[in-house]
mmCIF file of C-alpha atoms in Angstrom:
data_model
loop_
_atom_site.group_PDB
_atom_site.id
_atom_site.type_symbol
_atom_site.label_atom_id
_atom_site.label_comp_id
_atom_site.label_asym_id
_atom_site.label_seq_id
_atom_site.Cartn_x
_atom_site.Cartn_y
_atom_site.Cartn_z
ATOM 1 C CA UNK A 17 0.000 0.000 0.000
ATOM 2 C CA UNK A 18 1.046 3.563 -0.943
ATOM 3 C CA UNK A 19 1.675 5.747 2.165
ATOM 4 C CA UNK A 20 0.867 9.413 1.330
ATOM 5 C CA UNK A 21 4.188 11.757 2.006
ATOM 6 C CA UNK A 22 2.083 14.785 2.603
ATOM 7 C CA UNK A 23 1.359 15.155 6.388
ATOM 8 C CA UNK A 24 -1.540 17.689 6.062
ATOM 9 C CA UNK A 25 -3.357 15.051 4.606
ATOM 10 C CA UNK A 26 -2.741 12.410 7.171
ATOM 11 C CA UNK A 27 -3.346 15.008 9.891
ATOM 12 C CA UNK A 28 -6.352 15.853 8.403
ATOM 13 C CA UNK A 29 -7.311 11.976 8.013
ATOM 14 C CA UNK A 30 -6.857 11.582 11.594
ATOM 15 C CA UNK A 31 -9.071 14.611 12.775
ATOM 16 C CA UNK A 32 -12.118 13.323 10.675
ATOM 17 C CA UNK A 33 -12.056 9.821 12.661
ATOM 18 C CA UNK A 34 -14.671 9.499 14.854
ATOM 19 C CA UNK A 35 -14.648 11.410 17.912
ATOM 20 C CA UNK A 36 -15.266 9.238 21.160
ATOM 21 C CA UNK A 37 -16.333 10.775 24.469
ATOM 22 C CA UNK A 38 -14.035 11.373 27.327
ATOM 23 C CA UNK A 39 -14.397 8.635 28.845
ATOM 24 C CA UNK A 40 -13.601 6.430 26.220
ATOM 25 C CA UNK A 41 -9.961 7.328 25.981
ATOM 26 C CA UNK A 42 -7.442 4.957 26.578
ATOM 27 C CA UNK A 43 -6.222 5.445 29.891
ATOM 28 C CA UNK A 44 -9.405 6.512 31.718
ATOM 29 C CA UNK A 45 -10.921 4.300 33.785
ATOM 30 C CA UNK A 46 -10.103 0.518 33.530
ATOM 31 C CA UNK A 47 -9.064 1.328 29.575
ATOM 32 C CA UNK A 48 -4.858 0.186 29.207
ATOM 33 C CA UNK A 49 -2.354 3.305 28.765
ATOM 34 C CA UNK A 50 -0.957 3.210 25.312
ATOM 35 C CA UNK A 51 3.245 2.424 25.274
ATOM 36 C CA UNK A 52 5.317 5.379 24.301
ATOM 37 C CA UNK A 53 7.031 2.675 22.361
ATOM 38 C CA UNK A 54 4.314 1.913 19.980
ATOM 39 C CA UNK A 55 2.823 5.095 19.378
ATOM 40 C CA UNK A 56 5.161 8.154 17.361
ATOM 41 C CA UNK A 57 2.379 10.923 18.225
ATOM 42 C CA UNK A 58 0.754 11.335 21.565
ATOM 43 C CA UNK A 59 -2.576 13.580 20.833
ATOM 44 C CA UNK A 60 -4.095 15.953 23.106
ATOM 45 C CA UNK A 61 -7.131 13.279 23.475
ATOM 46 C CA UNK A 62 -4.217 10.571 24.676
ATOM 47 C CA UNK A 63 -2.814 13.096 27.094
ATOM 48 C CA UNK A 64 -6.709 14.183 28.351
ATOM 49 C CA UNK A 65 -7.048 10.573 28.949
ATOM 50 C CA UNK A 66 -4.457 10.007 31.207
ATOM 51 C CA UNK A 67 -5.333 13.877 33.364
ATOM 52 C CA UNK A 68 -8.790 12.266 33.745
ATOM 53 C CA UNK A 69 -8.044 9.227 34.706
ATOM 54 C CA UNK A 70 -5.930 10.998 37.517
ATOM 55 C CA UNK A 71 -8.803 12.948 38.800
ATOM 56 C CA UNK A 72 -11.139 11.678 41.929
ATOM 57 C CA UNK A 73 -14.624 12.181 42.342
ATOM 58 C CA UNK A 74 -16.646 15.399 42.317
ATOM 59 C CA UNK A 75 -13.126 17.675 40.981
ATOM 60 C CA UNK A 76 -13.508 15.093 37.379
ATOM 61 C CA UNK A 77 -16.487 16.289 36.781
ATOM 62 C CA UNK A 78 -16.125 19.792 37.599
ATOM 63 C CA UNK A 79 -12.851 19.649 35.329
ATOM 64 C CA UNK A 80 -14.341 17.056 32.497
ATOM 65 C CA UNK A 81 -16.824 19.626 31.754
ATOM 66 C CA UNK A 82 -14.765 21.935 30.255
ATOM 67 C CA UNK A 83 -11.529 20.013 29.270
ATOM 68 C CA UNK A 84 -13.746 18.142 26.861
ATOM 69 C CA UNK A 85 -14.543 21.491 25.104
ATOM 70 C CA UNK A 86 -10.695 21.433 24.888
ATOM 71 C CA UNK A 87 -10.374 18.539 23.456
ATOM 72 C CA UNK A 88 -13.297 18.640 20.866
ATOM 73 C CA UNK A 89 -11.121 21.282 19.130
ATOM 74 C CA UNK A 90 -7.733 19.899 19.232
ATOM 75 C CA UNK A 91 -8.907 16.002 19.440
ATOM 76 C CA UNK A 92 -5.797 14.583 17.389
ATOM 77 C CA UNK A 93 -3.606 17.257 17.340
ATOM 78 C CA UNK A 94 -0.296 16.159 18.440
ATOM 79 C CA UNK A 95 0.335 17.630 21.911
ATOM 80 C CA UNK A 96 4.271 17.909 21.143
ATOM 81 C CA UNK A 97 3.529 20.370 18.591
ATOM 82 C CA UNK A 98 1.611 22.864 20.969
ATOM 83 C CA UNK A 99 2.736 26.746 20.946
ATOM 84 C CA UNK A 100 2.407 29.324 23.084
ATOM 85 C CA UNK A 101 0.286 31.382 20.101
ATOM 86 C CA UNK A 102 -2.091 28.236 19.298
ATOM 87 C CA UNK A 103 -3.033 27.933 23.971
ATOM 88 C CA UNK A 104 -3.414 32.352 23.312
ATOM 89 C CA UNK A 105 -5.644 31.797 20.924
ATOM 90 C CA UNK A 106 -7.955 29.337 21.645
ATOM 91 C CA UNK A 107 -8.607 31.387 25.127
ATOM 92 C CA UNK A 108 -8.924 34.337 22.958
ATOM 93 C CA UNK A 109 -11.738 32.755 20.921
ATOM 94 C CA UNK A 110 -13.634 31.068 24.334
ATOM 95 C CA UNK A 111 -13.722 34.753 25.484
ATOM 96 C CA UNK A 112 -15.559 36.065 22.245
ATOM 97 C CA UNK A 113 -17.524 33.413 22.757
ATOM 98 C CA UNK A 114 -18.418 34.585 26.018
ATOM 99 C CA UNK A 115 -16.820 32.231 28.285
ATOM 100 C CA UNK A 116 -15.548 33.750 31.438
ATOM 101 C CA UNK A 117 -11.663 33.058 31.619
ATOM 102 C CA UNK A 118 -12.243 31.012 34.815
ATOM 103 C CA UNK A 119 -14.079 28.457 33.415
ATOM 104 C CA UNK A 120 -10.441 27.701 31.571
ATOM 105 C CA UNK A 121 -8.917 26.336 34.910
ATOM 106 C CA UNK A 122 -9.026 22.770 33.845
ATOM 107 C CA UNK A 123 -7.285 23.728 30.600
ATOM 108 C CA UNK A 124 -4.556 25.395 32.198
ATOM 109 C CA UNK A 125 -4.782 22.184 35.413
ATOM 110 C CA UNK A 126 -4.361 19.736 32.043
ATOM 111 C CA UNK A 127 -1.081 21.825 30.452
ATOM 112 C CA UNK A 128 0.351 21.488 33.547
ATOM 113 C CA UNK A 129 -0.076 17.865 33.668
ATOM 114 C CA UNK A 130 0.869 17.074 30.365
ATOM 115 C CA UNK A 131 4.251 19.092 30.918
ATOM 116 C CA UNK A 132 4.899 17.600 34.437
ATOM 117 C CA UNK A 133 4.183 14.060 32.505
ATOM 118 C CA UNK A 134 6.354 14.693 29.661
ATOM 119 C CA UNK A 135 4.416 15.254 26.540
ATOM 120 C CA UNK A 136 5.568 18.815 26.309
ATOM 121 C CA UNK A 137 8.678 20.991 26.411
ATOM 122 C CA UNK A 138 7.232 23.491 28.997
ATOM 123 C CA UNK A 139 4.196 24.526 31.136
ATOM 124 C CA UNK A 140 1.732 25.811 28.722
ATOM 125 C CA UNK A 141 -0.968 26.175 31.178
ATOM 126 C CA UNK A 142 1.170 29.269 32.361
ATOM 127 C CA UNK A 143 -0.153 30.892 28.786
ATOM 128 C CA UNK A 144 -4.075 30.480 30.623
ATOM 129 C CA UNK A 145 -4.564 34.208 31.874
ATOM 130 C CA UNK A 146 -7.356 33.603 34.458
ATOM 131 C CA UNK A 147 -8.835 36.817 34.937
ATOM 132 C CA UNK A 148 -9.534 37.297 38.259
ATOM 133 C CA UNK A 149 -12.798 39.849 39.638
ATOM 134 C CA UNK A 150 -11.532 43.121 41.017
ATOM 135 C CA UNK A 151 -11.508 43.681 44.638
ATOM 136 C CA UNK A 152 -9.927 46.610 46.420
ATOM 137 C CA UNK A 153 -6.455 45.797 47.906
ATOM 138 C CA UNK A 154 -7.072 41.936 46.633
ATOM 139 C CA UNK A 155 -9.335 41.550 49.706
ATOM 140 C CA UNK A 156 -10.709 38.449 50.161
ATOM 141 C CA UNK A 157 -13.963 37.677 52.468
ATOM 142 C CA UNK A 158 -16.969 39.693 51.283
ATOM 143 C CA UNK A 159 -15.062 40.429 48.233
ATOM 144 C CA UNK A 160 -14.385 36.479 47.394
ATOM 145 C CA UNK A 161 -14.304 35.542 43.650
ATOM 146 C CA UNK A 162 -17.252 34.530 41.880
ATOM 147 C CA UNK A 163 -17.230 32.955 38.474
ATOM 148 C CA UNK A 164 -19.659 35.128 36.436
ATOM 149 C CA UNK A 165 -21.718 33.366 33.839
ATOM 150 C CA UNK A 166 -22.686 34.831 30.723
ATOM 151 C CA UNK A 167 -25.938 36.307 30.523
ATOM 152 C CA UNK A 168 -27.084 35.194 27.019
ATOM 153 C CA UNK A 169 -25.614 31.900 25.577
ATOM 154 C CA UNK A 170 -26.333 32.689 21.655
ATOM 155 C CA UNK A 171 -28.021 29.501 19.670
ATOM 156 C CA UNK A 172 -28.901 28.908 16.012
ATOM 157 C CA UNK A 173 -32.600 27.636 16.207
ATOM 158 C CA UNK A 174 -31.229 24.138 15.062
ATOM 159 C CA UNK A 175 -28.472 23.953 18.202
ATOM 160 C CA UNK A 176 -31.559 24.917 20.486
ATOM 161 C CA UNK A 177 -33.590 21.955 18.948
ATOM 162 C CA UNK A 178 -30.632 19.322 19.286
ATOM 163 C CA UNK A 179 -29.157 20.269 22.925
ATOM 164 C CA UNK A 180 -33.180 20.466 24.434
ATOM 165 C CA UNK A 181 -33.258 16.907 22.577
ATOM 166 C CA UNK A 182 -30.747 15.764 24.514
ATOM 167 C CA UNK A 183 -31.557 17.375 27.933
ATOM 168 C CA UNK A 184 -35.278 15.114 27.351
ATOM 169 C CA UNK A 185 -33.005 11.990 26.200
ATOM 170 C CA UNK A 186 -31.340 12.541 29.314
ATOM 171 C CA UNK A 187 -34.010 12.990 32.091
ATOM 172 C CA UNK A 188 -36.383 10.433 30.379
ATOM 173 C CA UNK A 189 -34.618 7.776 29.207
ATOM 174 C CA UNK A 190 -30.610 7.831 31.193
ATOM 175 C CA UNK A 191 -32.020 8.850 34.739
ATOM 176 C CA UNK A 192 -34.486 6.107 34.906
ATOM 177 C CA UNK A 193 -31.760 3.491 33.275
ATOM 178 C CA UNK A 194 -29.354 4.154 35.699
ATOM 179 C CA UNK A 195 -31.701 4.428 38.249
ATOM 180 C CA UNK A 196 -32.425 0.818 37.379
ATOM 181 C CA UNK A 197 -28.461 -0.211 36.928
ATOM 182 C CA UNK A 198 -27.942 1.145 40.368
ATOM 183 C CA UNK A 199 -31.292 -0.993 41.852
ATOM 184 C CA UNK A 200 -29.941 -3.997 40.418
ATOM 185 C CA UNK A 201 -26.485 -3.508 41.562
ATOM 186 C CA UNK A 202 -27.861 -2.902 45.087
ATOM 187 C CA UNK A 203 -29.030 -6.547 45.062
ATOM 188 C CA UNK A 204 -25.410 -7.079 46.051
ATOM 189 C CA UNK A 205 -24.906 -6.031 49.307
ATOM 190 C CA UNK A 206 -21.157 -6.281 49.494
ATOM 191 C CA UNK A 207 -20.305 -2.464 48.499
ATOM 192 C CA UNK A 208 -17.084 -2.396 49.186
ATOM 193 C CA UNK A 209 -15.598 -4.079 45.547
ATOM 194 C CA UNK A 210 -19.312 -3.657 43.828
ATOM 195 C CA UNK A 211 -17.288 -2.424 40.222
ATOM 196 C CA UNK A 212 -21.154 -2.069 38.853
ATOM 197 C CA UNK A 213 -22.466 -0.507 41.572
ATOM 198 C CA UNK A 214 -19.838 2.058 41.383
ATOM 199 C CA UNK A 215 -19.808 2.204 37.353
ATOM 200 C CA UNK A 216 -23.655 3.282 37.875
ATOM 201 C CA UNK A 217 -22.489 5.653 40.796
ATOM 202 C CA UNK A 218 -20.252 7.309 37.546
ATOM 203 C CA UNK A 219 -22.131 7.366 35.320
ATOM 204 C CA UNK A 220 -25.117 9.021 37.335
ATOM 205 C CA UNK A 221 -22.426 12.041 38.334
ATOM 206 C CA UNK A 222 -21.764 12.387 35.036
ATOM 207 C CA UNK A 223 -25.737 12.611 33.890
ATOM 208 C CA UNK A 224 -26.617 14.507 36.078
ATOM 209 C CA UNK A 225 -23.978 17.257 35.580
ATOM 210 C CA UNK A 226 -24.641 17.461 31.644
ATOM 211 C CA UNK A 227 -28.586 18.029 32.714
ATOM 212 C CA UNK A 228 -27.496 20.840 34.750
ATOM 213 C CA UNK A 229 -25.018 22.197 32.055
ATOM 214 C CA UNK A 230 -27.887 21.796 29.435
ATOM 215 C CA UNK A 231 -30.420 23.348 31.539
ATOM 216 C CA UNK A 232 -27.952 26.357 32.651
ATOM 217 C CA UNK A 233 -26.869 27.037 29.147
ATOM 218 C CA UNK A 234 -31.121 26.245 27.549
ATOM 219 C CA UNK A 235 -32.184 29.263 30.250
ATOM 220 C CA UNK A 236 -29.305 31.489 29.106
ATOM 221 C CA UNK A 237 -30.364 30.954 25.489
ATOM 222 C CA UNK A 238 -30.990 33.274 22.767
ATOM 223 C CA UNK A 239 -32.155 32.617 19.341
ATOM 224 C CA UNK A 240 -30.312 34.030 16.323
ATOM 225 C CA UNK A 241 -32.784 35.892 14.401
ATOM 226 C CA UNK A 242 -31.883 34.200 10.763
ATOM 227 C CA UNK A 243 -33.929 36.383 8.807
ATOM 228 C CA UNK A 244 -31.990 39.295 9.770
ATOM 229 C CA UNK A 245 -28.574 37.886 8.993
ATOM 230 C CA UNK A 246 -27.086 38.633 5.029
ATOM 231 C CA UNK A 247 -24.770 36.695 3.193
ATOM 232 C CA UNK A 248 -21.791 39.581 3.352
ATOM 233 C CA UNK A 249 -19.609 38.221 6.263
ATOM 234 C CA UNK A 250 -19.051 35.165 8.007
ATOM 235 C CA UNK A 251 -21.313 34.975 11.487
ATOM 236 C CA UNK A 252 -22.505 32.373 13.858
ATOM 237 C CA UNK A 253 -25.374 30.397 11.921
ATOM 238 C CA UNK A 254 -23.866 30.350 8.346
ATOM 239 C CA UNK A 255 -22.881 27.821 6.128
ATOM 240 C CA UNK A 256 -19.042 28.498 4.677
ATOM 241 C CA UNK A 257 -17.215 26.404 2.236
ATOM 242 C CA UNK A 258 -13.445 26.726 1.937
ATOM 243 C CA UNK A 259 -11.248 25.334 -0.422
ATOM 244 C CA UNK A 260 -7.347 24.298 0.940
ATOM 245 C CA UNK A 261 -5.428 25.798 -1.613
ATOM 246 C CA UNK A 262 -2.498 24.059 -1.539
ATOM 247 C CA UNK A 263 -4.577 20.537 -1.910
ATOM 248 C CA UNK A 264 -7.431 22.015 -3.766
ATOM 249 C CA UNK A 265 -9.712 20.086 -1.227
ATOM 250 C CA UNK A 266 -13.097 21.389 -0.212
ATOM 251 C CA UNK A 267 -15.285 21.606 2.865
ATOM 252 C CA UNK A 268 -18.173 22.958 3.919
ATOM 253 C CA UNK A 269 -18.667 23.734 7.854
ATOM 254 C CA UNK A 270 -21.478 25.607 9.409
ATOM 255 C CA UNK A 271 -20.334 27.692 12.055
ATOM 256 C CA UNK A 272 -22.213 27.454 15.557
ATOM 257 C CA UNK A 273 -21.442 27.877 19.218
ATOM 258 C CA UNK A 274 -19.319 26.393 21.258
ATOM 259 C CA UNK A 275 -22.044 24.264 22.637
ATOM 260 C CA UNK A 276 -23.437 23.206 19.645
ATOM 261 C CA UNK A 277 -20.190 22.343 18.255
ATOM 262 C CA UNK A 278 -19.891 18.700 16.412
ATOM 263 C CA UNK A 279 -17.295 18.062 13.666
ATOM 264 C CA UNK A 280 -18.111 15.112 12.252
ATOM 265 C CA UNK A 281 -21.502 16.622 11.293
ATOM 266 C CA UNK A 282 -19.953 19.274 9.644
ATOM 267 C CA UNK A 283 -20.664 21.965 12.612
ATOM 268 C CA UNK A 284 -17.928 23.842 13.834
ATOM 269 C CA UNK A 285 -17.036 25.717 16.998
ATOM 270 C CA UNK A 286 -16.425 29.703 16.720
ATOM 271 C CA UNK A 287 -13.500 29.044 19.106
ATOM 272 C CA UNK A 288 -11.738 26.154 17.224
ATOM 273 C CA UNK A 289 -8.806 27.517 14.522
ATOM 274 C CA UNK A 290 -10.711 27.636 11.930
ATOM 275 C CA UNK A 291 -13.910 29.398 13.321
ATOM 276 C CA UNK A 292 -11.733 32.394 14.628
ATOM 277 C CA UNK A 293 -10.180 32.234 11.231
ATOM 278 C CA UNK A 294 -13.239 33.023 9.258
ATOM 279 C CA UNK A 295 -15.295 34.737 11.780
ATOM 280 C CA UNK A 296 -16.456 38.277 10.117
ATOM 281 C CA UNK A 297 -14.710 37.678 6.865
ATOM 282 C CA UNK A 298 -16.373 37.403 3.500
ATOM 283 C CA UNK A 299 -16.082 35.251 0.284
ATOM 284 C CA UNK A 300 -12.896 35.488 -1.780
ATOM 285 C CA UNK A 301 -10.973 36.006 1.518
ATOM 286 C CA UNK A 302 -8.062 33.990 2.124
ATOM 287 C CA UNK A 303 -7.078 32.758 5.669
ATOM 288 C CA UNK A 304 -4.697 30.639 7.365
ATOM 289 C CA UNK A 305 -4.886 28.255 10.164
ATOM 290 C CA UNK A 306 -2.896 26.275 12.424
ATOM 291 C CA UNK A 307 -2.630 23.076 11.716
ATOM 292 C CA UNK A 308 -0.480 19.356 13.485
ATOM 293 C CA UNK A 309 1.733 19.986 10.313
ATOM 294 C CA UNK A 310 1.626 23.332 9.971
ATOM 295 C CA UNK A 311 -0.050 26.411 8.334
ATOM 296 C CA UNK A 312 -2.941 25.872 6.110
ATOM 297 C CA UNK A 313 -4.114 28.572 3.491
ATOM 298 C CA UNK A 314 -7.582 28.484 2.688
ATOM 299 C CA UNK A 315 -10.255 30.559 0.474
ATOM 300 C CA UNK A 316 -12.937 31.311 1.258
ATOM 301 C CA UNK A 317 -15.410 29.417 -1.855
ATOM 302 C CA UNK A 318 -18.649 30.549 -0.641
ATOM 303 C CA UNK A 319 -21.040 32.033 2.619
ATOM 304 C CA UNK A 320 -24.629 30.586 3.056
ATOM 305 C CA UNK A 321 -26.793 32.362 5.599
#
């Protein structure tokens, strides 16, 4: 078989594979740790892997909830060719997004790791500015810290429709499942090495947690008015089709939320390289992205609102 010598194209074959959740990664949970022997690239969904499998109880959730943002965008990016510039900018494009910078404590938690593990050169978490709230004299006390959350989290009317599909899934059909897994694994009384009973115990945390996300970020909601957007620049809600000029390849993307983001069904986050590329520009531009093997220069083919 014929091995292609361009590693765009193999990058870019690896980031269209399937993404699994979290929790499947080998190296969380019971899963085996891959050999640095057998593998040439260790990808930022390896590394995440191995930080969750390190974290206990209620501070995995708390940090899964927002590393897995992290690792939607950069999936099988090859943590060993991190920069500086590439950690900037994806907190750059979380804050147009809205986030608060707090919320990026488990990013900068999970650089730390992966440099105190050795996948990189250096701390990048250090390149996380976390904002903190102003208080006179840094006083703590009344004046304690309090992550803010934004006020409106903005939605196309199709991300509304999928993520309040979910939320149902979730409180209809997974709460009363796992209420069942857990009755069952009751029946055995010996809790202290009951591996089901404690799988269920999981698996509820991490329900219930994505119901409260979902129903935080459903009440925050607003709509994007369609009908008043034009076809001139690039905005949340349009379709965009960009041609890689170097391999004359084309792809079409539609550009939504973070929330709403899901590659392999061709919707892509504002905050991921190439959303903040081609946010506010029109057709004809060209842009370039960072990519595992480098930069990537694309044109802009065509905007759909």
């Amino acid at each position: 078989m014929r091995l292609s010598a361009d590693p765009r194209r193999a990058a870019r074959a690896a980031a269209a594979r399937p993404v699994a959740p979290l929790g499947a990664i080998p190296g969380n949970r019971e899963g085996a740790h891959p050999s640095m022997s057998e593998v040439t690239t260790v990808t930022v969904r390896e590394v995440a892997g191995r930080f969750a499998s390190s974290l206990k109880g209620e501070e995995r959730q708390a940090q899964l909830q927002e590393l897995n943002k992290f690792v939607r965008d950069f999936d099988q990016f090859d943590i060993a060719r991190l920069t500086a510039e590439i950690v900037e900018k994806y907190q750059e494009g979380q804050e147009r997004s809205g986030a608060d910078s707090r919320r990026l404590e488990p990013i900068k938690s999970f650089l730390m790791f992966a440099h105190k593990q050795g996948f990189t050169d250096i701390n990048y978490g250090k390149f996380i500015r976390i904002r903190r709230a102003n208080g006179r004299g840094g006083a703590r006390g009344g004046n304690a810290e309090r992550v803010e959350t934004p006020q409106h989290e903005m939605l196309t009317a199709e991300g509304f429709r999928r993520l309040q599909e979910e939320l149902d899934n979730l409180i209809n059909v997974k709460r009363p499942e796992i209420a069942r897994d857990l009755f069952e694994a009751r029946i055995d009384k010996d809790f202290r090495e009951n591996a089901p009973f404690d799988a269920a115990k999981q698996h509820q945390a991490e329900v219930e947690a994505r119901i409260r996300q979902l129903q935080a970020i459903l009440a925050r909601a607003e709509i994007i008015d369609e009908g008043r957007r034009t076809a001139d620049r690039i905005v949340l809600g349009v379709r965009v089709t960009i041609r890689d000029i170097g391999e004359d390849d084309v792809i079409e993307y539609t550009l939504v939320s973070p929330n709403e983001a899901n590659p392999r069904e061709g919707r892509i986050s504002v905050a991921s390289p190439v959303g903040r590329a081609v946010i506010d520009r029109r057709q004809g531009d060209e842009i370039e992205v960072d990519a595992p093997a480098g930069k990537v220069r694309y044109r802009i083919e065509s905007v759909v609102s």
